[in-house]
mmCIF file of C-alpha atoms in Angstrom:
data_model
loop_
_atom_site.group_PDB
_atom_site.id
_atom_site.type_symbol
_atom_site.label_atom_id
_atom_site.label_comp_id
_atom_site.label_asym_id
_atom_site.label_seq_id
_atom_site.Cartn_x
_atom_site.Cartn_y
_atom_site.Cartn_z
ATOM 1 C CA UNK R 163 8.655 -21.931 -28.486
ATOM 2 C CA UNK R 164 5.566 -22.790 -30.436
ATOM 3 C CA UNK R 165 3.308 -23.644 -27.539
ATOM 4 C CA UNK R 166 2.655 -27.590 -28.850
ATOM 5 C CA UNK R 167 1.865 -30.080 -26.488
ATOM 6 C CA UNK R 168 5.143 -31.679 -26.272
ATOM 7 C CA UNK R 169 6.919 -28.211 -25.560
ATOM 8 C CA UNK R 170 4.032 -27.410 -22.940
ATOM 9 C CA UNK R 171 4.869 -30.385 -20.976
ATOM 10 C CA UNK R 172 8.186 -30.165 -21.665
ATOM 11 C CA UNK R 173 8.737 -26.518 -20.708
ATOM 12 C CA UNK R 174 9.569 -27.016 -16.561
ATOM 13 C CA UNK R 175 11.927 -29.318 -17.219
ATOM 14 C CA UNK R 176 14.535 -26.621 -19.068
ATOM 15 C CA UNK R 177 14.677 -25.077 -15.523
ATOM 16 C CA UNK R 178 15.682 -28.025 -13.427
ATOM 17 C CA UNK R 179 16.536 -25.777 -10.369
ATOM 18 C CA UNK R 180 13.468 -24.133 -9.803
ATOM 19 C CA UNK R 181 12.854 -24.460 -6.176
ATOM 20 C CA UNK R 182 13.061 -20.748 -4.116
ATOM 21 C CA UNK R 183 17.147 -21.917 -3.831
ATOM 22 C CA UNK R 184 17.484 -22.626 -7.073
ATOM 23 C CA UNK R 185 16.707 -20.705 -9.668
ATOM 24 C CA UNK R 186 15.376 -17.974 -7.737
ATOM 25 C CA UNK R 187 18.748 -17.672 -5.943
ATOM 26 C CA UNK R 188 21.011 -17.568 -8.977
ATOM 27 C CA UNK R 189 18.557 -15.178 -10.685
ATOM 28 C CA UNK R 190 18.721 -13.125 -6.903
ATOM 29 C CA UNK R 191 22.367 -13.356 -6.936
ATOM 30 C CA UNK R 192 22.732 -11.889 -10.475
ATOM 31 C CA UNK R 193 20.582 -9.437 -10.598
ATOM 32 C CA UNK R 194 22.733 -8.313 -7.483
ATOM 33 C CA UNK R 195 25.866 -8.565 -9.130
ATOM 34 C CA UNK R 196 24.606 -5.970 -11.823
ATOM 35 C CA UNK R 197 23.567 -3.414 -8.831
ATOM 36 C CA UNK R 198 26.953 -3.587 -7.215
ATOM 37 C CA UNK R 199 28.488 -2.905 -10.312
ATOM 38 C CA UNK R 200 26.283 0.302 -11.018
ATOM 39 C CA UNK R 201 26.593 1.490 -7.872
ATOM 40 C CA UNK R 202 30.260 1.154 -7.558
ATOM 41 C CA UNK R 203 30.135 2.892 -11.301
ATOM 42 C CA UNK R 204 27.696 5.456 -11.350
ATOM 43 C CA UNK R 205 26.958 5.706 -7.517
ATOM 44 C CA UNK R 206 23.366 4.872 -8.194
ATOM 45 C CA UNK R 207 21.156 1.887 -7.082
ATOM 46 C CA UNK R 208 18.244 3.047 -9.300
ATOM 47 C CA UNK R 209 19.099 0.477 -12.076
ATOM 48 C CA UNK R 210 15.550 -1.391 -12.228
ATOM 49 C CA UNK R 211 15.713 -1.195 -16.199
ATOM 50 C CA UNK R 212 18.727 -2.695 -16.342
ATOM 51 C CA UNK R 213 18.519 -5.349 -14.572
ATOM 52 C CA UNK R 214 15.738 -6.474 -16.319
ATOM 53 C CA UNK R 215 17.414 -6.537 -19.459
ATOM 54 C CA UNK R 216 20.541 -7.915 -18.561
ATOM 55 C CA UNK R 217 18.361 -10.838 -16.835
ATOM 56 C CA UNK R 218 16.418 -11.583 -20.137
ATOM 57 C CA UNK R 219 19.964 -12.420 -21.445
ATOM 58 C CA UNK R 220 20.828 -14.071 -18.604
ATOM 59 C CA UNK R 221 17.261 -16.087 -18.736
ATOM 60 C CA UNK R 222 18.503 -17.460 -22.304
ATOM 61 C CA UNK R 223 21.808 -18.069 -21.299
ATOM 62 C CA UNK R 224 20.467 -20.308 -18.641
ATOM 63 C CA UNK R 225 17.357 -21.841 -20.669
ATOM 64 C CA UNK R 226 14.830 -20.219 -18.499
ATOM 65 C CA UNK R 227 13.319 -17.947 -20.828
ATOM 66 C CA UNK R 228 9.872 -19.137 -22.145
ATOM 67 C CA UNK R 229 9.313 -17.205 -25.443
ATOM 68 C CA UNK R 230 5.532 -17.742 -25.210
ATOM 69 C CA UNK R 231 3.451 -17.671 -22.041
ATOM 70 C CA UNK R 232 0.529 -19.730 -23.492
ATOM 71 C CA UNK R 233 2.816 -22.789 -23.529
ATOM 72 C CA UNK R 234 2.340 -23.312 -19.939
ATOM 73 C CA UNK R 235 -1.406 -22.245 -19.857
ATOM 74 C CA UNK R 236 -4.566 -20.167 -21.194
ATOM 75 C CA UNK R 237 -4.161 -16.168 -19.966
ATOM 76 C CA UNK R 238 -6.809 -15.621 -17.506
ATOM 77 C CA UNK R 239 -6.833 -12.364 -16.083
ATOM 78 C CA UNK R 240 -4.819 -9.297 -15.538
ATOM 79 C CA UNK R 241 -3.958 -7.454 -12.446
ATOM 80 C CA UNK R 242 -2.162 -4.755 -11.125
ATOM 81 C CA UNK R 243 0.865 -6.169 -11.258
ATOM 82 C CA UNK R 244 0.269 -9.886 -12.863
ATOM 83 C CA UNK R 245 -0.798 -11.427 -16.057
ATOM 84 C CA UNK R 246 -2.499 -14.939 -15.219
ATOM 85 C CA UNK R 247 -2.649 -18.013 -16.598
ATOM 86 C CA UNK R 248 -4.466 -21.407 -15.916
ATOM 87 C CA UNK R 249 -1.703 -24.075 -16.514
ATOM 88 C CA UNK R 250 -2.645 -27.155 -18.578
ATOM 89 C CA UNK R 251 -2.168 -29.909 -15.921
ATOM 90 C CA UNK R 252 -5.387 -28.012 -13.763
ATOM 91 C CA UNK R 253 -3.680 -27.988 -10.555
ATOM 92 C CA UNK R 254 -1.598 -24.728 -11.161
ATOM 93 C CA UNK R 255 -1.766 -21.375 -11.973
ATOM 94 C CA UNK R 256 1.346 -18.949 -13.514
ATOM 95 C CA UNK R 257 1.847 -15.182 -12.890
ATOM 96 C CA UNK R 258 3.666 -13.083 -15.124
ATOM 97 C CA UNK R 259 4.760 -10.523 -12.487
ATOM 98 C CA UNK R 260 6.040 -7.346 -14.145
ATOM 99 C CA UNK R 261 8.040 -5.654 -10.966
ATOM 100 C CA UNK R 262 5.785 -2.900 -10.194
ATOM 101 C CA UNK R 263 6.599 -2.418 -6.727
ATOM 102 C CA UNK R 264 10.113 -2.846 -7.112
ATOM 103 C CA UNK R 265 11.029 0.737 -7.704
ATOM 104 C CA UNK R 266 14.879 1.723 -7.923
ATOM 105 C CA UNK R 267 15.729 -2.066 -8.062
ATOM 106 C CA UNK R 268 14.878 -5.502 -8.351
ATOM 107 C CA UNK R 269 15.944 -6.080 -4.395
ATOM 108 C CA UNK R 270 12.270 -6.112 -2.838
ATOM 109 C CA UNK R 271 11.372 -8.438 -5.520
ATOM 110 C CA UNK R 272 13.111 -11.486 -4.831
ATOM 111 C CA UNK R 273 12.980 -10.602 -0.839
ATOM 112 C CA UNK R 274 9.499 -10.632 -1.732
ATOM 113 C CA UNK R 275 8.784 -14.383 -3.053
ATOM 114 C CA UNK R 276 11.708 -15.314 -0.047
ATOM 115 C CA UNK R 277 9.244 -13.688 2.903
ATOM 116 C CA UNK R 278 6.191 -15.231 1.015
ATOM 117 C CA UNK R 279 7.120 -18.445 1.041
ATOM 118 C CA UNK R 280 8.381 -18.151 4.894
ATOM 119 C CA UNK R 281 5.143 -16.700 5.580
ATOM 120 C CA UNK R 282 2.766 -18.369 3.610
ATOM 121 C CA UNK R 283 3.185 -22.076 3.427
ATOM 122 C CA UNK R 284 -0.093 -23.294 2.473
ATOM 123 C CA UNK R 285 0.767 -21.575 -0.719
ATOM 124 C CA UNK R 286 4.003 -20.717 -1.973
ATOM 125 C CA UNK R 287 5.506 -19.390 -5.233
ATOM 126 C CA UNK R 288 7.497 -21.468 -7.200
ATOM 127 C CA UNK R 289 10.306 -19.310 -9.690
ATOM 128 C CA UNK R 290 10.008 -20.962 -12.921
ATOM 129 C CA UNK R 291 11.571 -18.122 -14.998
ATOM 130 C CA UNK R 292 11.103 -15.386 -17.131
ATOM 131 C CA UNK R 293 9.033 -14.820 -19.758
ATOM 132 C CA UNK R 294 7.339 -11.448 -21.951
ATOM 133 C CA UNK R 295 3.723 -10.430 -21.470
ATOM 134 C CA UNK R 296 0.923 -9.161 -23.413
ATOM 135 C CA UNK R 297 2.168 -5.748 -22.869
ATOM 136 C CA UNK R 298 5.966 -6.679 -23.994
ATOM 137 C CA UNK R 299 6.854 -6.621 -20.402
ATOM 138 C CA UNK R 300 10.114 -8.542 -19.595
ATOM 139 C CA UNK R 301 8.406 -10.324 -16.111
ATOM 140 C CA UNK R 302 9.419 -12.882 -13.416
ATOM 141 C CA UNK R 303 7.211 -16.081 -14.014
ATOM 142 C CA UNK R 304 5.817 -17.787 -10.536
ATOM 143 C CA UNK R 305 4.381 -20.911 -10.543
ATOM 144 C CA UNK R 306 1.144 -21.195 -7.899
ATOM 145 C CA UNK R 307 -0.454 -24.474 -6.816
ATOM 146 C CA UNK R 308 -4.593 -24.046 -7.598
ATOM 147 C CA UNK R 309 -6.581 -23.326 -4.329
ATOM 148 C CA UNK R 310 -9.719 -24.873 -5.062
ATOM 149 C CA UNK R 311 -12.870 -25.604 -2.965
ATOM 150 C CA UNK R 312 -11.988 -22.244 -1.076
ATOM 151 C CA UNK R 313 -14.160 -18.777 -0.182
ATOM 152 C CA UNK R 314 -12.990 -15.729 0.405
ATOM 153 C CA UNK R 315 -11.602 -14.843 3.907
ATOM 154 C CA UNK R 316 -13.577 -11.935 6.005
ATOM 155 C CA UNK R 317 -11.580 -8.793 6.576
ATOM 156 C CA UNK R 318 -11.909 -10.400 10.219
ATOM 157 C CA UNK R 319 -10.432 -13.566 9.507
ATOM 158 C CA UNK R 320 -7.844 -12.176 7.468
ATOM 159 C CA UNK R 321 -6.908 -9.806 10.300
ATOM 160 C CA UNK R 322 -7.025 -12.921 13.510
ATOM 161 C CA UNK R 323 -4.913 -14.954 10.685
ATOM 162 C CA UNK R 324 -2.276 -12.099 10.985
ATOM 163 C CA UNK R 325 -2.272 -11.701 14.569
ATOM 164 C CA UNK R 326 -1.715 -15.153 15.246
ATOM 165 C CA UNK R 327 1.499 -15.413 13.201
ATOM 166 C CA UNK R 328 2.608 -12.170 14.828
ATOM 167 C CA UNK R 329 1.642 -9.320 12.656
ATOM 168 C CA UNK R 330 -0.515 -6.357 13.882
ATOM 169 C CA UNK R 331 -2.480 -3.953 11.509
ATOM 170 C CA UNK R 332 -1.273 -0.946 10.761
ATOM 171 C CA UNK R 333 -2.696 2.713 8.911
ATOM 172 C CA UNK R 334 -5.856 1.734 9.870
ATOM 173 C CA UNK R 335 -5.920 -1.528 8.343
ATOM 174 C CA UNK R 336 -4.091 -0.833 5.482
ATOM 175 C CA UNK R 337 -1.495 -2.966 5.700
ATOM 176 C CA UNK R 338 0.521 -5.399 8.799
ATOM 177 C CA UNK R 339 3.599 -5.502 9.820
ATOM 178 C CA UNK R 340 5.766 -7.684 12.835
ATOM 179 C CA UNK R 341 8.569 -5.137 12.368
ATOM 180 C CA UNK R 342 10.553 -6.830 10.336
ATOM 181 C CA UNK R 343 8.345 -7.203 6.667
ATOM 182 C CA UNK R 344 4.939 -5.017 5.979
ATOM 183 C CA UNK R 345 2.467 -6.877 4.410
ATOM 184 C CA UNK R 346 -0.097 -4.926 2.021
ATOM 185 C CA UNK R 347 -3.291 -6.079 -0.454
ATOM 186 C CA UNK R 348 -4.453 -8.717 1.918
ATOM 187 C CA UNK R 349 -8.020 -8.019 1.205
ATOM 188 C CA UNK R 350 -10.675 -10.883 0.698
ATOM 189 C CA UNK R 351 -10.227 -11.905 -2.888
ATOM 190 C CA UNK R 352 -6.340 -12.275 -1.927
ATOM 191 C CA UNK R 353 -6.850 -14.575 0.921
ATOM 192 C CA UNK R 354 -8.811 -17.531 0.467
ATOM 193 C CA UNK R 355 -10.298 -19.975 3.165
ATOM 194 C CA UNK R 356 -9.734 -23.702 2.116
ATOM 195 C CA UNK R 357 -12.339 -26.783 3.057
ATOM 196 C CA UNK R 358 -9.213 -27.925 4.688
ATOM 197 C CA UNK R 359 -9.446 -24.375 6.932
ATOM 198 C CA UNK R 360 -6.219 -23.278 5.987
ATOM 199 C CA UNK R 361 -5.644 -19.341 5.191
ATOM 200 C CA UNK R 362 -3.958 -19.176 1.358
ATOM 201 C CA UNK R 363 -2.483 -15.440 1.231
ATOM 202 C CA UNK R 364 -2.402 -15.753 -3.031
ATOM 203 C CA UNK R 365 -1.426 -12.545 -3.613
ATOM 204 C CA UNK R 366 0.118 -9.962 -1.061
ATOM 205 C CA UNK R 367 2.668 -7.480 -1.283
ATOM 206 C CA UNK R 368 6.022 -7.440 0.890
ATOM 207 C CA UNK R 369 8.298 -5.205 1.998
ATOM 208 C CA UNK R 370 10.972 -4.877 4.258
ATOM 209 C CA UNK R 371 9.958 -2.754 6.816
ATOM 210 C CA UNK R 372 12.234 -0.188 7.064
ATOM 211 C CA UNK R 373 11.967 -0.368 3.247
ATOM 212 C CA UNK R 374 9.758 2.511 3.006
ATOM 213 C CA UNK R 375 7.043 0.340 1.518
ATOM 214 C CA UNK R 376 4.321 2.244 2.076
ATOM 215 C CA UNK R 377 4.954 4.834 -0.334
ATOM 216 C CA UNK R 378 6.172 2.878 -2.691
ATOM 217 C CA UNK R 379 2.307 0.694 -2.391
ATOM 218 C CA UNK R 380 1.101 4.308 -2.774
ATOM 219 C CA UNK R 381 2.585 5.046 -5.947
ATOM 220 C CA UNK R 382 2.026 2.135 -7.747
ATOM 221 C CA UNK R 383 -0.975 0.724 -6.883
ATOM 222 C CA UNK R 384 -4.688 1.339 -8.103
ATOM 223 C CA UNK R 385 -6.020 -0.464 -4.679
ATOM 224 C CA UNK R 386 -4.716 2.311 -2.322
ATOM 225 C CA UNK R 387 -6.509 4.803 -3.761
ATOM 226 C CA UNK R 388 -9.710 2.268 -3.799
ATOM 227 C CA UNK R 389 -9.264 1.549 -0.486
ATOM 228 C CA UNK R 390 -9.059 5.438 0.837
ATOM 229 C CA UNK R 391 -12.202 6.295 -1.121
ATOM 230 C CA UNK R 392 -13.949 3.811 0.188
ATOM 231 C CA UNK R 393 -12.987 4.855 3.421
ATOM 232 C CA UNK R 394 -13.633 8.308 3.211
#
């Protein structure tokens, strides 16, 4: 795509499905597919790279691959794990999300967006498709609504917030859990208070909890390490 107006506003529709059962499930369902067939192979579910590549192919098949990011909006910012952009229409924002913290397999990632948007309804992803970014990065593409007219929560708020949808903090503060998903980087500029005094959790990290998440967040991310300095 050339990243003209009419393909910028034309770009959702070539995924008609994209609600979390849509697109997302199909995209779930065969990246699945490819780890049962590795591990019935080669005995193996470490097949992370593969996957990826076999869902680019599978993106084009299905006319959800968007050869240019800056058709849907103007790259932002870059974070540990997503490249940003501000979509066009002002009311939306797109992350390029390059796995990270999915480490043998793509599994935790699309349990991820699932728990997010079970969790999180004030602000849920939306899976739009996939898409390469500025580091040639084959990467899920998530579609955000804009939280506007917002501050950033307290580590106080953001901890009562937890509690009172059943999560307790855990590793001194590190990350919360209810047993069944841990729930790490919910720090201030991740949570956001709205006008309308609803908690938006933008950008947290899920696992499964018996998922060994933990050190997987270890490994991978540049805000443990933050955080324990700062601590110590």
């Amino acid at each position: 795509m050339d990243g003209d107006t009419t393909e910028r506003l034309s770009q959702e529709s070539q995924c008609p499905d994209a609600k979390e059962h849509g697109l997302l499930a199909r995209a779930s369902a065969f990246a699945g597919g490819v780890l049962s067939s590795i591990q019935a192979l080669a005995g193996t579910t470490a097949c992370k790279g593969v996957q990826i590549a076999r869902l680019k192919d599978w993106a084009k098949e299905n006319d959800c691959w968007i050869e240019n990011p800056e058709s849907l909006g103007v790259f932002s910012d870059r974070g540990s794990e997503n490249e940003v952009y501000m979509a066009y229409d002002g009311i939306h924002v797109y992350k390029l999300n390059d796995f990270r913290y999915s480490d043998d397999n793509l599994t935790p990632f699309f349990e991820r967006i699932v728990a997010h948007n079970q969790y999180f309804t004030a602000c849920p992803y939306d899976f739009i498709g996939f898409s390469q970014n500025r580091d040639g990065m084959i990467c899920a593409v998530l579609r955000q609504q804009l939280v506007v007219n917002a501050r950033e929560a307290t580590p106080e708020e953001i901890k009562a917030e937890f509690e009172r949808i059943g999560f307790h903090a855990e590793d001194n503060g590190e990350y919360f859990t209810n047993g069944i998903h841990d729930i790490f980087d919910a720090v201030p500029n991740n949570v956001l208070v709205g006008d309308d005094g609803n908690y938006y959790f933008i950008d947290t990290i899920i696992f499964l909890s018996d998922d060994n998440g933990l050190d997987t967040y270890k490994k991978y991310s540049p805000n443990y390490s933050k955080s324990k300095t700062n601590k110590g």
